[in-house]
Amino acid sequence: MNIIKKASLAPIFLLFLSLTAYLFNPYLASIDKLFVLNAASLTEILLLCLAIVASSLSFILFATLAADWKIIFPIAVMSAIIPFIFTNPAIGIILGVLIFASLMVIHLSLENNLKTYTDFKPATLLAPPIRQLITLIILSLCLAFYLSANNLISQKGFEIPDSLIDASLNFVPKDQLEQLKQNPELLKQSGLNLEALEKMETNSSSSVTKNLLKQTVKEQFNTLLEPYKNIIPVVLTLLLFVSLLSLTSLLAIFLSPIIFTIFYLLEKSGLIEYEKEMREVKKLIV
């Protein structure tokens, strides 16, 4: 197989990896991204997971067809440069090194498998390293997220995002009003009296009421979380890791038929071919 064939999937891998870095960048810019609960945010994280799976799949296919360090190593170096395009240099160098190391580790494992298999079954042979690479890429992204979140929280502190509070108030506005009525001190701090609160209670959907409840709940949560500020980046990172790993695991269910289809098309197009061998075996007879 000539070098053009061997490197034919490299641009596809670099494209998907670039898409992964692009889609992940907003999570490095703001931790509030984890708390946005709407259809758009779910679509974004699903697209990120699809990009991670596609990156892993395309690299394993590329490395399988290339089977040559002289081709794979330069592509791995190029992949390490990609994070610099989408994020700041400090996070970019860490994420680049982690991705490069992940690709090299998986390639070593794949190379060993390709040298020792007896019957080439692409789905059985390639699905495990693809899943392993998915996990390593997610770990790399989560470590970058932890460093970014830790830096943001240390500089600006941590506050419960408004989007999360808004979602909560849609379910419990009456309960919060009742708490205000039973807490004269909190009511006084808000510049209100019981009569004013009772008037507001008749129209709990008013902007004044919502703003009051929102501020009250926000202050309560921020006060509650203040002693645990140092572990918040860890908790957020675990939340992101579980979310990405769960979604990619669901998507990985389709790896086997996808791999089978790809190699079927590659064979039919003439890009690859198979060679059958007859081997002698020794049996024990007693």
XYZ file of N, CA, C and O in Angstrom, residues 36-159:
496
model
N -26.294 24.828 32.132
C -27.334 25.283 31.213
C -28.184 24.080 30.814
O -27.694 23.138 30.191
N -29.448 24.120 31.189
C -30.331 22.985 30.962
C -31.380 23.332 29.915
O -32.475 23.785 30.237
N -31.036 23.141 28.658
C -31.998 23.348 27.577
C -31.617 22.472 26.389
O -30.586 21.797 26.400
N -32.464 22.510 25.380
C -32.240 21.642 24.215
C -30.936 21.986 23.500
O -30.229 21.087 23.015
N -30.609 23.262 23.453
C -29.383 23.676 22.761
C -28.141 23.123 23.447
O -27.208 22.648 22.787
N -28.113 23.183 24.788
C -26.947 22.688 25.520
C -26.813 21.171 25.390
O -25.703 20.647 25.290
N -27.947 20.467 25.391
C -27.904 19.018 25.208
C -27.400 18.658 23.816
O -26.648 17.688 23.639
N -27.801 19.436 22.837
C -27.326 19.215 21.461
C -25.823 19.441 21.367
O -25.103 18.675 20.714
N -25.333 20.479 22.049
C -23.906 20.805 22.016
C -23.062 19.700 22.626
O -22.030 19.308 22.069
N -23.484 19.185 23.790
C -22.678 18.137 24.430
C -22.772 16.827 23.652
O -21.812 16.044 23.600
N -23.912 16.585 23.006
C -24.042 15.389 22.167
C -23.133 15.481 20.950
O -22.474 14.502 20.575
N -23.058 16.668 20.347
C -22.149 16.869 19.210
C -20.696 16.705 19.641
O -19.874 16.154 18.899
N -20.364 17.182 20.853
C -19.004 17.011 21.377
C -18.675 15.527 21.526
O -17.584 15.088 21.144
N -19.613 14.764 22.059
C -19.387 13.328 22.225
C -19.252 12.621 20.874
O -18.419 11.720 20.717
N -20.056 13.032 19.906
C -19.936 12.468 18.554
C -18.569 12.768 17.962
O -17.954 11.901 17.316
N -18.075 13.993 18.193
C -16.754 14.371 17.678
C -15.653 13.550 18.344
O -14.679 13.152 17.691
N -15.784 13.284 19.653
C -14.792 12.467 20.368
C -14.769 11.048 19.807
O -13.703 10.475 19.554
N -15.948 10.462 19.626
C -16.035 9.101 19.081
C -15.478 9.059 17.660
O -14.714 8.150 17.300
N -15.831 10.051 16.846
C -15.353 10.091 15.461
C -13.839 10.280 15.408
O -13.158 9.688 14.549
N -13.294 11.086 16.311
C -11.838 11.281 16.361
C -11.133 9.971 16.685
O -10.132 9.615 16.051
N -11.646 9.260 17.679
C -11.033 7.993 18.093
C -11.142 6.946 16.991
O -10.178 6.227 16.694
N -12.318 6.849 16.398
C -12.534 5.889 15.319
C -11.610 6.173 14.140
O -10.943 5.264 13.617
N -11.532 7.429 13.713
C -10.722 7.773 12.537
C -9.232 7.589 12.797
O -8.484 7.197 11.894
N -8.776 7.842 14.044
C -7.347 7.625 14.326
C -6.999 6.147 14.276
O -5.959 5.763 13.719
N -7.832 5.312 14.877
C -7.546 3.867 14.880
C -7.566 3.317 13.453
O -6.713 2.494 13.077
N -8.506 3.770 12.650
C -8.543 3.329 11.248
C -7.302 3.807 10.500
O -6.695 3.051 9.727
N -6.925 5.073 10.728
C -5.726 5.627 10.092
C -4.482 4.845 10.508
O -3.657 4.464 9.658
N -4.321 4.590 11.820
C -3.140 3.880 12.316
C -3.105 2.443 11.811
O -2.031 1.894 11.539
N -4.284 1.836 11.657
C -4.351 0.458 11.156
C -3.898 0.386 9.698
O -3.136 -0.505 9.310
N -4.358 1.322 8.897
C -3.995 1.318 7.480
C -2.560 1.778 7.260
O -1.865 1.288 6.371
N -2.117 2.741 8.070
C -0.752 3.258 7.902
C 0.283 2.235 8.352
O 1.217 1.908 7.614
N 0.133 1.741 9.589
C 1.042 0.721 10.136
C 2.503 1.108 9.959
O 3.353 0.263 9.662
N 2.788 2.401 10.152
C 4.146 2.883 9.942
C 4.381 4.101 10.850
O 3.684 5.117 10.736
N 5.384 3.996 11.716
C 5.703 5.090 12.631
C 6.040 6.386 11.901
O 5.749 7.485 12.382
N 6.654 6.252 10.742
C 7.061 7.447 9.998
C 5.866 8.265 9.511
O 5.993 9.457 9.242
N 4.722 7.624 9.402
C 3.503 8.321 8.997
C 2.685 8.739 10.216
O 2.159 9.852 10.286
N 2.583 7.858 11.194
C 1.718 8.097 12.357
C 2.281 9.175 13.272
O 1.539 10.037 13.770
N 3.610 9.167 13.491
C 4.214 10.112 14.432
C 3.990 11.571 14.016
O 3.588 12.400 14.857
N 4.225 11.960 12.769
C 3.986 13.361 12.383
C 2.529 13.791 12.556
O 2.249 14.933 12.939
N 1.602 12.880 12.291
C 0.180 13.204 12.462
C -0.137 13.400 13.945
O -0.920 14.292 14.311
N 0.481 12.581 14.805
C 0.276 12.744 16.245
C 0.828 14.084 16.726
O 0.234 14.740 17.589
N 1.951 14.501 16.162
C 2.520 15.810 16.512
C 1.589 16.927 16.061
O 1.350 17.899 16.807
N 1.032 16.807 14.867
C 0.087 17.806 14.374
C -1.152 17.872 15.263
O -1.690 18.960 15.517
N -1.594 16.733 15.753
C -2.771 16.709 16.634
C -2.493 17.432 17.942
O -3.407 18.015 18.544
N -1.230 17.402 18.397
C -0.873 18.081 19.643
C -0.889 19.596 19.487
O -0.991 20.333 20.481
N -0.790 20.069 18.255
C -0.789 21.515 17.992
C -2.214 22.077 17.952
O -2.437 23.254 18.240
N -3.178 21.242 17.640
C -4.561 21.686 17.452
C -5.128 22.444 18.652
O -5.776 23.487 18.478
N -4.927 21.979 19.913
C -5.501 22.722 21.052
C -5.044 24.173 21.144
O -5.787 25.021 21.662
N -3.838 24.491 20.657
C -3.340 25.870 20.703
C -4.212 26.815 19.871
O -4.276 28.012 20.140
N -4.876 26.268 18.866
C -5.698 27.090 17.977
C -6.967 27.560 18.673
O -7.486 28.649 18.392
N -7.459 26.752 19.614
C -8.782 27.011 20.186
C -8.775 27.461 21.647
O -9.818 27.848 22.165
N -7.636 27.395 22.317
C -7.620 27.772 23.729
C -6.345 28.537 24.056
O -5.482 28.725 23.192
N -6.207 28.967 25.308
C -5.029 29.748 25.685
C -3.788 28.856 25.734
O -3.907 27.628 25.889
N -2.601 29.430 25.619
C -1.367 28.631 25.525
C -1.137 27.696 26.712
O -0.668 26.575 26.522
N -1.455 28.155 27.938
C -1.204 27.331 29.130
C -2.005 26.040 29.079
O -1.472 24.942 29.294
N -3.305 26.151 28.801
C -4.153 24.961 28.694
C -3.831 24.209 27.410
O -3.849 22.972 27.376
N -3.487 24.940 26.347
C -3.209 24.318 25.060
C -2.035 23.359 25.111
O -2.090 22.266 24.548
N -0.960 23.759 25.817
C 0.219 22.887 25.865
C -0.059 21.633 26.683
O 0.377 20.527 26.322
N -0.831 21.768 27.757
C -1.171 20.605 28.579
C -2.070 19.649 27.800
O -1.834 18.431 27.761
N -3.097 20.208 27.180
C -4.022 19.370 26.416
C -3.330 18.741 25.217
O -3.576 17.567 24.889
N -2.427 19.479 24.568
C -1.691 18.933 23.431
C -0.812 17.764 23.826
O -0.779 16.736 23.141
N -0.095 17.911 24.941
C 0.773 16.830 25.419
C -0.047 15.605 25.794
O 0.332 14.456 25.488
N -1.182 15.818 26.460
C -2.032 14.699 26.874
C -2.603 13.954 25.670
O -2.632 12.715 25.656
N -3.033 14.689 24.668
C -3.581 14.043 23.471
C -2.492 13.279 22.726
O -2.697 12.141 22.274
N -1.321 13.885 22.594
C -0.198 13.214 21.927
C 0.154 11.917 22.656
O 0.343 10.868 22.024
N 0.254 11.989 23.994
C 0.582 10.797 24.783
C -0.500 9.722 24.635
O -0.196 8.523 24.517
N -1.767 10.138 24.607
C -2.871 9.183 24.455
C -2.779 8.453 23.119
O -2.945 7.227 23.042
N -2.498 9.198 22.059
C -2.396 8.589 20.729
C -1.238 7.607 20.660
O -1.363 6.523 20.075
N -0.120 7.954 21.265
C 1.048 7.080 21.224
C 0.824 5.797 22.027
O 1.191 4.698 21.605
N 0.204 5.944 23.186
C -0.073 4.760 24.027
C -1.008 3.801 23.300
O -0.781 2.583 23.255
N -2.067 4.345 22.722
C -3.030 3.503 22.014
C -2.398 2.885 20.765
O -2.661 1.725 20.429
N -1.549 3.645 20.086
C -0.895 3.090 18.896
C 0.015 1.911 19.255
O 0.055 0.914 18.529
N 0.739 2.020 20.355
C 1.591 0.905 20.780
C 0.770 -0.352 21.032
O 1.145 -1.459 20.633
N -0.374 -0.173 21.709
C -1.252 -1.317 21.971
C -1.830 -1.872 20.680
O -1.873 -3.093 20.476
N -2.242 -0.993 19.784
C -2.804 -1.430 18.513
C -1.761 -2.143 17.665
O -2.055 -3.172 17.039
N -0.546 -1.616 17.651
C 0.525 -2.218 16.868
C 0.800 -3.645 17.328
O 1.005 -4.555 16.500
N 0.780 -3.850 18.630
C 0.990 -5.195 19.167
C -0.133 -6.133 18.743
O 0.112 -7.289 18.371
N -1.383 -5.626 18.776
C -2.518 -6.461 18.358
C -2.442 -6.832 16.884
O -2.758 -7.961 16.493
N -2.006 -5.882 16.064
C -1.936 -6.131 14.625
C -0.818 -7.106 14.256
O -0.849 -7.705 13.179
N 0.150 -7.246 15.157
C 1.253 -8.174 14.899
C 0.950 -9.591 15.385
O 1.603 -10.540 14.958
N -0.023 -9.721 16.269
C -0.248 -11.021 16.909
C -1.578 -11.679 16.553
O -1.825 -12.814 16.946
N -2.461 -10.991 15.821
C -3.769 -11.600 15.539
C -3.588 -12.748 14.545
O -2.645 -12.781 13.741
N -4.515 -13.693 14.592
C -4.473 -14.841 13.673
C -5.570 -14.751 12.605
O -5.436 -15.335 11.529
N -6.643 -14.045 12.918
C -7.739 -13.902 11.960
C -8.245 -12.466 12.044
O -8.690 -12.024 13.110
N -8.156 -11.729 10.939
C -8.512 -10.315 10.964
C -10.028 -10.136 10.960
O -10.693 -10.296 9.937
N -10.553 -9.799 12.134
C -11.956 -9.438 12.278
C -11.981 -7.988 12.768
O -11.743 -7.733 13.951
N -12.218 -7.051 11.872
C -12.025 -5.641 12.200
C -12.795 -5.151 13.412
O -12.250 -4.425 14.253
N -14.053 -5.519 13.542
C -14.844 -5.041 14.674
C -14.289 -5.550 15.998
O -14.142 -4.803 16.966
N -13.942 -6.832 16.024
C -13.405 -7.429 17.255
C -12.031 -6.878 17.588
O -11.710 -6.640 18.763
N -11.226 -6.638 16.582
C -9.845 -6.206 16.779
C -9.732 -4.711 17.105
O -8.904 -4.299 17.927
N -10.577 -3.895 16.494
C -10.396 -2.443 16.585
C -11.327 -1.743 17.573
O -11.018 -0.643 18.033
N -12.458 -2.342 17.889
C -13.400 -1.683 18.809
C -12.799 -1.411 20.196
O -12.976 -0.311 20.736
N -12.076 -2.379 20.812
C -11.501 -2.097 22.138
C -10.532 -0.916 22.160
O -10.665 -0.051 23.038
N -9.545 -0.812 21.233
C -8.670 0.363 21.280
C -9.402 1.677 20.997
O -9.003 2.728 21.511
N -10.464 1.626 20.210
C -11.249 2.841 19.978
C -11.881 3.301 21.288
O -11.843 4.487 21.639
N -12.468 2.359 22.027
C -13.076 2.705 23.320
C -12.025 3.220 24.301
O -12.281 4.150 25.076
N -10.851 2.612 24.281
C -9.776 3.072 25.171
C -9.340 4.492 24.817
O -9.108 5.318 25.707
N -9.248 4.784 23.530
C -8.842 6.125 23.111
C -9.919 7.152 23.469
O -9.603 8.282 23.860
N -11.175 6.772 23.337
C -12.276 7.654 23.752
C -12.112 8.047 25.213
O -12.210 9.221 25.582
N -11.833 7.051 26.057
C -11.672 7.312 27.493
C -10.475 8.217 27.761
O -10.547 9.146 28.575
N -9.368 7.977 27.068
C -8.171 8.799 27.273
C -8.387 10.244 26.814
O -7.919 11.185 27.463
N -9.099 10.420 25.704
C -9.390 11.778 25.237
C -10.289 12.500 26.236
O -10.071 13.680 26.555
N -11.283 11.796 26.756
C -12.169 12.400 27.761
C -11.382 12.775 29.011
O -11.573 13.862 29.583
N -10.481 11.896 29.453
C -9.650 12.213 30.620
C -8.783 13.446 30.359
O -8.613 14.295 31.242
N -8.245 13.550 29.158
C -7.422 14.708 28.799
C -8.247 15.990 28.834
O -7.823 17.016 29.389
N -9.447 15.938 28.262
C -10.318 17.108 28.257
C -10.728 17.502 29.673
O -10.771 18.689 30.017
N -11.013 16.504 30.492
C -11.457 16.777 31.861
C -10.328 17.366 32.705
O -10.582 18.232 33.568
N -9.106 16.915 32.487
C -7.985 17.506 33.215
C -7.802 18.967 32.816
O -7.572 19.837 33.671
N -7.925 19.246 31.517
C -7.844 20.634 31.053
C -8.979 21.462 31.652
O -8.778 22.617 32.051
N -10.170 20.877 31.722
C -11.304 21.577 32.324
C -11.059 21.866 33.804
O -11.364 22.953 34.291
N -10.492 20.881 34.516
C -10.214 21.080 35.948
C -9.253 22.248 36.160
O -9.485 23.095 37.029
N -8.193 22.291 35.380
C -7.217 23.369 35.521
C -7.857 24.727 35.217
O -7.601 25.718 35.908
N -8.692 24.763 34.179
C -9.355 26.002 33.819
C -10.364 26.420 34.880
O -10.422 27.588 35.281
N -11.176 25.454 35.362
C -12.185 25.757 36.384
C -11.540 26.195 37.687
O -12.006 27.131 38.350
N -10.454 25.526 38.065
C -9.754 25.884 39.299
C -9.206 27.308 39.211
O -9.270 28.075 40.187
N -8.696 27.665 38.051
C -8.169 29.017 37.852
C -9.287 30.061 37.899
O -9.146 31.119 38.529
N -10.411 29.762 37.233
C -11.536 30.695 37.217
C -12.120 30.908 38.605
O -12.418 32.040 39.010
N -12.269 29.822 39.369
C -12.860 29.922 40.710
C -11.921 30.638 41.674
O -12.360 31.425 42.521
N -10.619 30.381 41.544
C -9.656 31.055 42.422
C -9.609 32.556 42.156
O -9.359 33.353 43.061
N -9.873 32.971 40.912
C -9.830 34.392 40.557
C -11.147 35.107 40.827
O -11.177 36.217 41.354
N -12.265 34.448 40.466
C -13.561 35.122 40.538
C -14.496 34.549 41.598
O -15.581 35.102 41.823
N -14.088 33.440 42.235
C -14.992 32.791 43.163
C -16.017 31.957 42.421
O -16.007 31.863 41.187
N -16.921 31.345 43.185
C -17.945 30.497 42.573
C -19.319 30.949 43.019
O -19.560 31.178 44.199
N -20.206 31.089 42.063
C -21.597 31.418 42.339
C -22.496 30.454 41.576
O -22.174 30.060 40.453
